[in-house]
Amino acid sequence: MSLALDQAQLALTTADVPIGAVVLGPDGEILGVGRNEREAHGDPTAHAEVVAIRAAAAKLGEWRLSGCTLVVTLEPCTMCAGAIVLARIPRVVFGAWDEKAGAAGSVFDVLRERRLNHWVEVFPGVREDECAALLRDFFSIHR
């Protein structure tokens, strides 16, 4: 989670919402990192999770990220949860809950939806206070 928090901090340099993500391989190797880059690139799909998943797939030369773990500072949204399922990532670890748009148990539970072809093990609340504080601080300035 430290690496994901570092990425979240870097998102602040481009006025993006401070969310960071890391994809770890089965052996713990860092395969991809990402941070929100929507403002930086004008891309609505440039969420931290998607950026990290793309980097990991490029490094492996394979779209299936079986055996990998995604660590992210905020509960994934529905778009990111869909990308996680499609990438066949078996585990997601996240920090803060997203009570407005979360799709890993708060608003929706896409990652554990039994009607889909892949299910994800979810480990919520890791360093939750730190992850939530970073977002609270950001939005207190921008609202």
XYZ file of C-alpha atoms in Angstrom:
143
model
C 0.000 0.000 0.000
C 2.970 2.317 0.518
C 3.712 2.214 -3.211
C 0.076 2.952 -4.045
C 0.084 5.893 -1.614
C 3.278 7.188 -3.265
C 1.513 7.064 -6.636
C -1.497 8.866 -5.154
C 0.786 11.668 -3.986
C 2.218 11.961 -7.510
C -1.290 12.458 -8.899
C -1.422 15.742 -7.009
C 1.263 17.200 -9.294
C -1.239 17.222 -12.172
C -4.266 18.243 -10.054
C -5.688 14.748 -10.370
C -7.632 13.092 -7.561
C -4.944 11.398 -5.412
C -5.553 7.724 -6.062
C -2.719 5.291 -6.666
C -2.513 1.642 -7.671
C 0.062 -1.120 -8.013
C -0.163 -4.535 -9.688
C 2.003 -7.176 -8.050
C 2.926 -10.457 -9.681
C 2.513 -13.830 -7.963
C 6.041 -13.505 -6.550
C 5.511 -9.919 -5.335
C 7.280 -8.314 -8.291
C 5.945 -4.883 -9.221
C 4.435 -5.305 -12.678
C 2.668 -1.987 -13.035
C 1.976 1.227 -11.174
C -0.622 3.859 -11.846
C -2.184 7.018 -10.556
C -5.170 9.005 -11.654
C -4.237 10.828 -14.860
C -7.613 12.054 -16.084
C -6.647 15.714 -15.785
C -3.101 15.104 -16.995
C -4.245 13.442 -20.235
C -7.859 14.541 -20.617
C -8.802 10.857 -20.557
C -11.882 9.833 -18.567
C -10.632 6.230 -18.424
C -7.231 7.124 -16.911
C -8.066 5.886 -13.427
C -5.170 4.599 -11.312
C -6.307 0.981 -11.595
C -6.636 1.066 -15.386
C -3.228 2.719 -15.769
C -1.602 0.077 -13.521
C -3.403 -2.805 -15.256
C -2.292 -1.545 -18.693
C 1.316 -1.253 -17.487
C 1.270 -4.763 -15.998
C -0.241 -6.294 -19.145
C 2.352 -4.526 -21.294
C 5.194 -5.768 -19.091
C 3.913 -9.347 -19.190
C 2.883 -9.200 -22.848
C -0.365 -10.813 -21.730
C -3.810 -9.427 -20.918
C -4.572 -12.137 -18.372
C -3.152 -11.085 -15.033
C -3.833 -14.407 -13.328
C -2.039 -14.766 -10.030
C -1.586 -10.999 -9.646
C -2.771 -8.683 -6.900
C -4.021 -5.141 -7.424
C -3.428 -2.749 -4.527
C -5.290 0.569 -4.715
C -5.866 3.419 -2.295
C -9.633 3.710 -2.978
C -12.314 1.097 -3.565
C -12.566 0.587 -7.351
C -15.458 2.146 -9.296
C -17.609 0.094 -11.682
C -15.361 0.823 -14.685
C -12.244 -0.273 -12.820
C -14.003 -3.279 -11.300
C -14.974 -4.330 -14.822
C -11.360 -3.986 -15.963
C -10.200 -6.055 -12.971
C -12.659 -8.827 -13.817
C -11.709 -8.763 -17.521
C -7.996 -8.899 -16.653
C -8.687 -11.978 -14.469
C -6.994 -10.424 -11.433
C -7.787 -12.744 -8.517
C -7.109 -10.367 -5.589
C -7.762 -6.713 -4.840
C -6.518 -4.903 -1.751
C -7.859 -1.408 -1.185
C -7.620 1.331 1.407
C -10.592 3.674 1.688
C -14.203 2.804 0.926
C -15.991 4.825 -1.766
C -19.524 5.246 -0.444
C -20.603 7.152 -3.591
C -19.243 5.030 -6.433
C -17.530 1.934 -5.026
C -17.983 -1.381 -6.796
C -16.247 -3.753 -4.376
C -18.912 -3.914 -1.731
C -20.138 -0.440 -0.811
C -22.507 0.689 -3.606
C -22.100 -2.287 -5.959
C -20.183 -5.549 -5.678
C -19.005 -6.162 -9.223
C -15.854 -7.948 -8.087
C -17.837 -10.719 -6.392
C -20.817 -10.841 -8.761
C -21.548 -14.548 -9.230
C -23.156 -14.012 -12.649
C -19.811 -12.895 -14.107
C -17.156 -15.252 -15.431
C -14.481 -14.287 -12.868
C -14.650 -13.557 -9.147
C -12.198 -11.559 -7.116
C -11.081 -11.926 -3.524
C -11.355 -8.510 -1.831
C -9.317 -7.231 1.124
C -10.697 -3.803 2.141
C -9.579 -1.202 4.657
C -5.793 -1.566 4.415
C -4.328 1.681 5.777
C -7.823 3.068 5.363
C -7.278 6.170 7.509
C -4.238 7.310 5.505
C -5.931 6.693 2.176
C -9.124 8.468 3.244
C -7.229 11.443 4.723
C -5.400 12.044 1.444
C -8.712 12.218 -0.410
C -10.426 14.317 2.279
C -7.588 16.850 2.198
C -7.721 17.050 -1.603
C -11.466 17.608 -1.753
C -11.483 20.111 1.111
C -9.287 22.339 -1.054
C -11.124 21.713 -4.345
C -14.718 22.119 -3.208
